[in-house]
Amino acid sequence: ILKSAGISVRVLNMKPYKDPDEFISHEGAEAFQKRIDEAINSFLFECDVLRMKYEHEWDNPEKKTEFHREVAGKLTEFPDELERNNYLEAVCFRYQIPADSLRDMVRRIGARRPVSVSSEASEDDYGENGNFVKMRQKKKRDKEEGLLEAQRLLLNWGFSDNDHPDFLMKYLDPEDFSHELFHDLAETAWAAWKQGKRPEAAAVINRYMEDEEKRSETAAVFNTVLPEGLTSAEEERILTESVRRLRKASLDAAARKETDPRKLQDIILEKAKWETLHISL
């Protein structure tokens, strides 16, 4: 949760005690401060946890290689080359691993992972770090398109002849719609609902008759429908996931802008609550 909110995380080792109160009661405040100063980066902590799996077999070359392979696999998760290299150097120093050997292993593992490449990709995209770049780009595109699809679907539901506006107004507001046009459509819908009226799709489409791009995007909203034959439970799941996706993206955006630690903590806690959301129709 903290990482997704853009917070740099370090892990405090309080062994053999279970919490700060117990630690300080036995060791004192100075010893606790020393542990704080020695807190390690969360990625290195995860590597330490992996290392513990091989604690009793560290003299076995095969097991040591398995550990190196697991660490290399985790390093491929960093799409940014500079950040990946910084962590690679830190891991090599910590566990006395030859940097060139681990870098080759990271490259081989990254090259084996399936990557979706667009037909417009240039040959430069397939260079030494092409896979990492394409993985990052694909993940970003998928996330953005999924968010747009959720906005289209929720707006379509809102303009349809059903009771979904009650649910939409309970959980969302127009600010949760990040796409400029969809935000405008949401404001129109919310304003009508608050007056006890139903927004008119035809009037909305006519508003953009002179703007071909907006007219096309508006039409896409009203053409975004669910497949026929879905059960009520399936519709509820899709509605829940769509609302959750919008709120999560909205909270992520707020977290990136927030500088007050307390307000940021509130955002993180609210984000955690949305993970358990379930909407019943």
One Martini backbone bead per residue (centre of mass of N, CA, C, O) as a GRO file, in nm:
protein
  281
    1ILE     BB    1   0.059   0.062  -0.022
    2LEU     BB    2   0.297   0.258   0.008
    3LYS     BB    3   0.419   0.224  -0.272
    4SER     BB    4   0.158   0.307  -0.437
    5ALA     BB    5   0.187   0.607  -0.289
    6GLY     BB    6   0.509   0.686  -0.315
    7ILE     BB    7   0.662   0.549  -0.077
    8SER     BB    8   0.946   0.521   0.099
    9VAL     BB    9   1.069   0.209   0.228
   10ARG     BB   10   1.140   0.088   0.558
   11VAL     BB   11   1.283  -0.169   0.772
   12LEU     BB   12   1.229  -0.270   1.105
   13ASN     BB   13   1.431  -0.432   1.342
   14MET     BB   14   1.285  -0.600   1.652
   15LYS     BB   15   1.445  -0.820   1.728
   16PRO     BB   16   1.270  -1.017   1.968
   17TYR     BB   17   1.041  -0.812   1.934
   18LYS     BB   18   0.698  -0.698   1.869
   19ASP     BB   19   0.747  -0.391   1.972
   20PRO     BB   20   0.846  -0.084   2.073
   21ASP     BB   21   0.768  -0.107   2.370
   22GLU     BB   22   0.923  -0.370   2.429
   23PHE     BB   23   1.199  -0.279   2.335
   24ILE     BB   24   1.237  -0.028   2.523
   25SER     BB   25   1.197  -0.178   2.793
   26HIS     BB   26   1.467  -0.355   2.740
   27GLU     BB   27   1.681  -0.143   2.567
   28GLY     BB   28   1.590   0.134   2.489
   29ALA     BB   29   1.600   0.426   2.305
   30GLU     BB   30   1.883   0.410   2.174
   31ALA     BB   31   1.851   0.128   2.050
   32PHE     BB   32   1.606   0.206   1.877
   33GLN     BB   33   1.745   0.427   1.712
   34LYS     BB   34   1.951   0.236   1.587
   35ARG     BB   35   1.742   0.069   1.433
   36ILE     BB   36   1.640   0.301   1.263
   37ASP     BB   37   1.916   0.366   1.126
   38GLU     BB   38   1.922   0.047   1.016
   39ALA     BB   39   1.710   0.061   0.827
   40ILE     BB   40   1.583  -0.099   0.540
   41ASN     BB   41   1.516  -0.150   0.243
   42SER     BB   42   1.252  -0.325   0.117
   43PHE     BB   43   1.403  -0.486  -0.101
   44LEU     BB   44   1.629  -0.593   0.085
   45PHE     BB   45   1.437  -0.736   0.274
   46GLU     BB   46   1.326  -0.937   0.068
   47CYS     BB   47   1.606  -1.063   0.019
   48ASP     BB   48   1.651  -1.159   0.308
   49VAL     BB   49   1.414  -1.355   0.309
   50LEU     BB   50   1.527  -1.531   0.084
   51ARG     BB   51   1.797  -1.601   0.226
   52MET     BB   52   1.666  -1.768   0.466
   53LYS     BB   53   1.596  -2.025   0.295
   54TYR     BB   54   1.937  -2.079   0.273
   55GLU     BB   55   2.085  -2.088   0.551
   56HIS     BB   56   2.147  -2.423   0.560
   57GLU     BB   57   2.263  -2.407   0.226
   58TRP     BB   58   2.504  -2.204   0.150
   59ASP     BB   59   2.725  -2.430   0.057
   60ASN     BB   60   2.534  -2.474  -0.182
   61PRO     BB   61   2.561  -2.392  -0.507
   62GLU     BB   62   2.270  -2.443  -0.602
   63LYS     BB   63   2.125  -2.265  -0.385
   64LYS     BB   64   2.275  -2.005  -0.447
   65THR     BB   65   2.168  -1.985  -0.737
   66GLU     BB   66   1.870  -1.968  -0.665
   67PHE     BB   67   1.893  -1.700  -0.519
   68HIS     BB   68   2.005  -1.536  -0.756
   69ARG     BB   69   1.756  -1.588  -0.937
   70GLU     BB   70   1.544  -1.454  -0.756
   71VAL     BB   71   1.674  -1.174  -0.752
   72ALA     BB   72   1.673  -1.130  -1.057
   73GLY     BB   73   1.365  -1.142  -1.086
   74LYS     BB   74   1.312  -0.888  -0.909
   75LEU     BB   75   1.479  -0.686  -1.088
   76THR     BB   76   1.282  -0.700  -1.341
   77GLU     BB   77   1.056  -0.508  -1.200
   78PHE     BB   78   1.240  -0.277  -1.298
   79PRO     BB   79   1.195  -0.050  -1.559
   80ASP     BB   80   1.428   0.121  -1.461
   81GLU     BB   81   1.758   0.111  -1.522
   82LEU     BB   82   1.886   0.279  -1.297
   83GLU     BB   83   1.736   0.153  -1.059
   84ARG     BB   84   1.821  -0.136  -1.116
   85ASN     BB   85   2.130  -0.089  -1.090
   86ASN     BB   86   2.130   0.014  -0.798
   87TYR     BB   87   2.016  -0.249  -0.677
   88LEU     BB   88   2.223  -0.442  -0.787
   89GLU     BB   89   2.468  -0.322  -0.638
   90ALA     BB   90   2.353  -0.359  -0.352
   91VAL     BB   91   2.322  -0.668  -0.365
   92CYS     BB   92   2.615  -0.741  -0.432
   93PHE     BB   93   2.737  -0.619  -0.175
   94ARG     BB   94   2.565  -0.777   0.039
   95TYR     BB   95   2.626  -1.088  -0.114
   96GLN     BB   96   2.874  -1.123  -0.294
   97ILE     BB   97   2.811  -1.053  -0.605
   98PRO     BB   98   2.875  -1.058  -0.923
   99ALA     BB   99   2.767  -0.814  -1.124
  100ASP     BB  100   2.790  -0.932  -1.413
  101SER     BB  101   2.640  -1.197  -1.355
  102LEU     BB  102   2.371  -1.076  -1.257
  103ARG     BB  103   2.315  -0.904  -1.508
  104ASP     BB  104   2.293  -1.144  -1.703
  105MET     BB  105   2.057  -1.282  -1.555
  106VAL     BB  106   1.855  -1.051  -1.584
  107ARG     BB  107   1.858  -1.043  -1.893
  108ARG     BB  108   1.760  -1.335  -1.943
  109ILE     BB  109   1.493  -1.320  -1.787
  110GLY     BB  110   1.375  -1.074  -1.940
  111ALA     BB  111   1.387  -1.210  -2.231
  112ARG     BB  112   1.176  -1.453  -2.155
  113ARG     BB  113   0.958  -1.260  -2.126
  114PRO     BB  114   0.661  -1.169  -2.223
  115VAL     BB  115   0.597  -0.936  -2.501
  116SER     BB  116   0.410  -0.664  -2.607
  117VAL     BB  117   0.426  -0.555  -2.950
  118SER     BB  118   0.400  -0.311  -3.153
  119SER     BB  119   0.397  -0.234  -3.495
  120GLU     BB  120   0.547   0.059  -3.427
  121ALA     BB  121   0.800  -0.048  -3.345
  122SER     BB  122   1.125  -0.014  -3.312
  123GLU     BB  123   1.439  -0.148  -3.310
  124ASP     BB  124   1.531   0.001  -3.045
  125ASP     BB  125   1.323  -0.160  -2.856
  126TYR     BB  126   1.527  -0.435  -2.884
  127GLY     BB  127   1.730  -0.394  -2.695
  128GLU     BB  128   1.878  -0.462  -2.402
  129ASN     BB  129   1.604  -0.296  -2.266
  130GLY     BB  130   1.336  -0.350  -2.426
  131ASN     BB  131   1.161  -0.525  -2.239
  132PHE     BB  132   1.132  -0.324  -2.006
  133VAL     BB  133   1.002  -0.098  -2.171
  134LYS     BB  134   0.757  -0.259  -2.285
  135MET     BB  135   0.636  -0.348  -2.017
  136ARG     BB  136   0.580  -0.064  -1.913
  137GLN     BB  137   0.403   0.035  -2.148
  138LYS     BB  138   0.185  -0.184  -2.135
  139LYS     BB  139   0.097  -0.141  -1.843
  140LYS     BB  140   0.010   0.153  -1.885
  141ARG     BB  141  -0.198   0.108  -2.109
  142ASP     BB  142  -0.380  -0.092  -1.960
  143LYS     BB  143  -0.451   0.095  -1.725
  144GLU     BB  144  -0.573   0.330  -1.888
  145GLU     BB  145  -0.790   0.164  -2.041
  146GLY     BB  146  -0.932   0.050  -1.792
  147LEU     BB  147  -1.018   0.327  -1.681
  148LEU     BB  148  -1.183   0.419  -1.927
  149GLU     BB  149  -1.381   0.181  -1.931
  150ALA     BB  150  -1.501   0.237  -1.651
  151GLN     BB  151  -1.612   0.518  -1.720
  152ARG     BB  152  -1.797   0.436  -1.949
  153LEU     BB  153  -1.971   0.230  -1.796
  154LEU     BB  154  -2.077   0.418  -1.569
  155LEU     BB  155  -2.209   0.624  -1.757
  156ASN     BB  156  -2.399   0.434  -1.899
  157TRP     BB  157  -2.551   0.356  -1.646
  158GLY     BB  158  -2.638   0.648  -1.569
  159PHE     BB  159  -2.805   0.691  -1.856
  160SER     BB  160  -2.978   0.471  -1.788
  161ASP     BB  161  -3.275   0.272  -1.720
  162ASN     BB  162  -3.201   0.290  -1.385
  163ASP     BB  163  -3.055   0.263  -1.040
  164HIS     BB  164  -2.744   0.347  -1.049
  165PRO     BB  165  -2.722   0.643  -0.945
  166ASP     BB  166  -2.739   0.577  -0.645
  167PHE     BB  167  -2.457   0.440  -0.640
  168LEU     BB  168  -2.279   0.655  -0.769
  169MET     BB  169  -2.340   0.886  -0.558
  170LYS     BB  170  -2.233   0.724  -0.309
  171TYR     BB  171  -1.918   0.666  -0.433
  172LEU     BB  172  -1.919   0.916  -0.633
  173ASP     BB  173  -1.768   1.177  -0.835
  174PRO     BB  174  -1.666   1.372  -1.093
  175GLU     BB  175  -1.357   1.373  -0.994
  176ASP     BB  176  -1.314   1.056  -1.066
  177PHE     BB  177  -1.306   1.166  -1.363
  178SER     BB  178  -1.020   1.206  -1.556
  179HIS     BB  179  -1.156   1.252  -1.807
  180GLU     BB  180  -1.263   1.535  -1.939
  181LEU     BB  181  -1.528   1.446  -2.074
  182PHE     BB  182  -1.627   1.253  -1.846
  183HIS     BB  183  -1.645   1.477  -1.639
  184ASP     BB  184  -1.867   1.639  -1.785
  185LEU     BB  185  -2.077   1.411  -1.791
  186ALA     BB  186  -2.089   1.373  -1.485
  187GLU     BB  187  -2.190   1.655  -1.415
  188THR     BB  188  -2.453   1.629  -1.569
  189ALA     BB  189  -2.565   1.383  -1.419
  190TRP     BB  190  -2.552   1.488  -1.126
  191ALA     BB  191  -2.733   1.736  -1.166
  192ALA     BB  192  -2.987   1.575  -1.243
  193TRP     BB  193  -3.011   1.388  -0.995
  194LYS     BB  194  -3.038   1.619  -0.779
  195GLN     BB  195  -3.328   1.693  -0.936
  196GLY     BB  196  -3.468   1.411  -1.015
  197LYS     BB  197  -3.332   1.347  -1.287
  198ARG     BB  198  -3.263   1.240  -1.621
  199PRO     BB  199  -3.026   1.214  -1.832
  200GLU     BB  200  -2.980   1.310  -2.173
  201ALA     BB  201  -2.823   1.167  -2.431
  202ALA     BB  202  -2.902   1.340  -2.678
  203ALA     BB  203  -2.815   1.615  -2.559
  204VAL     BB  204  -2.519   1.542  -2.526
  205ILE     BB  205  -2.449   1.477  -2.821
  206ASN     BB  206  -2.538   1.756  -2.941
  207ARG     BB  207  -2.315   1.927  -2.796
  208TYR     BB  208  -2.087   1.767  -3.005
  209MET     BB  209  -2.139   1.813  -3.320
  210GLU     BB  210  -1.873   2.009  -3.379
  211ASP     BB  211  -1.705   1.764  -3.234
  212GLU     BB  212  -1.577   1.478  -3.342
  213GLU     BB  213  -1.415   1.362  -3.104
  214LYS     BB  214  -1.632   1.397  -2.880
  215ARG     BB  215  -1.856   1.245  -3.026
  216SER     BB  216  -1.707   0.974  -3.035
  217GLU     BB  217  -1.662   0.945  -2.726
  218THR     BB  218  -1.961   0.958  -2.650
  219ALA     BB  219  -2.053   0.714  -2.815
  220ALA     BB  220  -1.873   0.510  -2.660
  221VAL     BB  221  -2.030   0.526  -2.400
  222PHE     BB  222  -2.317   0.426  -2.527
  223ASN     BB  223  -2.156   0.146  -2.633
  224THR     BB  224  -2.095   0.054  -2.336
  225VAL     BB  225  -2.162  -0.281  -2.283
  226LEU     BB  226  -2.287  -0.559  -2.164
  227PRO     BB  227  -2.331  -0.866  -2.179
  228GLU     BB  228  -2.551  -1.094  -2.223
  229GLY     BB  229  -2.660  -1.301  -1.946
  230LEU     BB  230  -2.601  -1.184  -1.683
  231THR     BB  231  -2.576  -1.193  -1.368
  232SER     BB  232  -2.615  -1.022  -1.083
  233ALA     BB  233  -2.336  -1.094  -0.967
  234GLU     BB  234  -2.173  -1.003  -1.218
  235GLU     BB  235  -2.265  -0.710  -1.218
  236GLU     BB  236  -2.167  -0.640  -0.935
  237ARG     BB  237  -1.869  -0.696  -0.987
  238ILE     BB  238  -1.827  -0.486  -1.213
  239LEU     BB  239  -1.924  -0.240  -1.058
  240THR     BB  240  -1.725  -0.262  -0.824
  241GLU     BB  241  -1.459  -0.255  -0.991
  242SER     BB  242  -1.510   0.019  -1.126
  243VAL     BB  243  -1.533   0.192  -0.874
  244ARG     BB  244  -1.263   0.109  -0.747
  245ARG     BB  245  -1.081   0.211  -0.976
  246LEU     BB  246  -1.152   0.511  -0.957
  247ARG     BB  247  -1.083   0.558  -0.657
  248LYS     BB  248  -0.790   0.466  -0.668
  249ALA     BB  249  -0.693   0.672  -0.878
  250SER     BB  250  -0.777   0.922  -0.715
  251LEU     BB  251  -0.599   0.857  -0.463
  252ASP     BB  252  -0.329   0.842  -0.606
  253ALA     BB  253  -0.331   1.136  -0.702
  254ALA     BB  254  -0.351   1.260  -0.417
  255ALA     BB  255  -0.087   1.132  -0.302
  256ARG     BB  256   0.115   1.272  -0.503
  257LYS     BB  257   0.033   1.575  -0.388
  258GLU     BB  258   0.081   1.508  -0.097
  259THR     BB  259   0.262   1.647   0.208
  260ASP     BB  260   0.088   1.555   0.438
  261PRO     BB  261   0.121   1.288   0.643
  262ARG     BB  262  -0.170   1.267   0.759
  263LYS     BB  263  -0.325   1.283   0.491
  264LEU     BB  264  -0.179   1.044   0.364
  265GLN     BB  265  -0.280   0.838   0.569
  266ASP     BB  266  -0.580   0.872   0.504
  267ILE     BB  267  -0.557   0.777   0.212
  268ILE     BB  268  -0.449   0.494   0.270
  269LEU     BB  269  -0.691   0.400   0.443
  270GLU     BB  270  -0.908   0.446   0.230
  271LYS     BB  271  -0.790   0.257   0.018
  272ALA     BB  272  -0.821  -0.002   0.189
  273LYS     BB  273  -1.136   0.004   0.208
  274TRP     BB  274  -1.193  -0.040  -0.105
  275GLU     BB  275  -1.108  -0.348  -0.114
  276THR     BB  276  -1.408  -0.426   0.038
  277LEU     BB  277  -1.598  -0.358  -0.174
  278HIS     BB  278  -1.969  -0.401  -0.209
  279ILE     BB  279  -2.219  -0.412  -0.454
  280SER     BB  280  -2.573  -0.405  -0.432
  281LEU     BB  281  -2.866  -0.436  -0.645
   0.00000   0.00000   0.00000
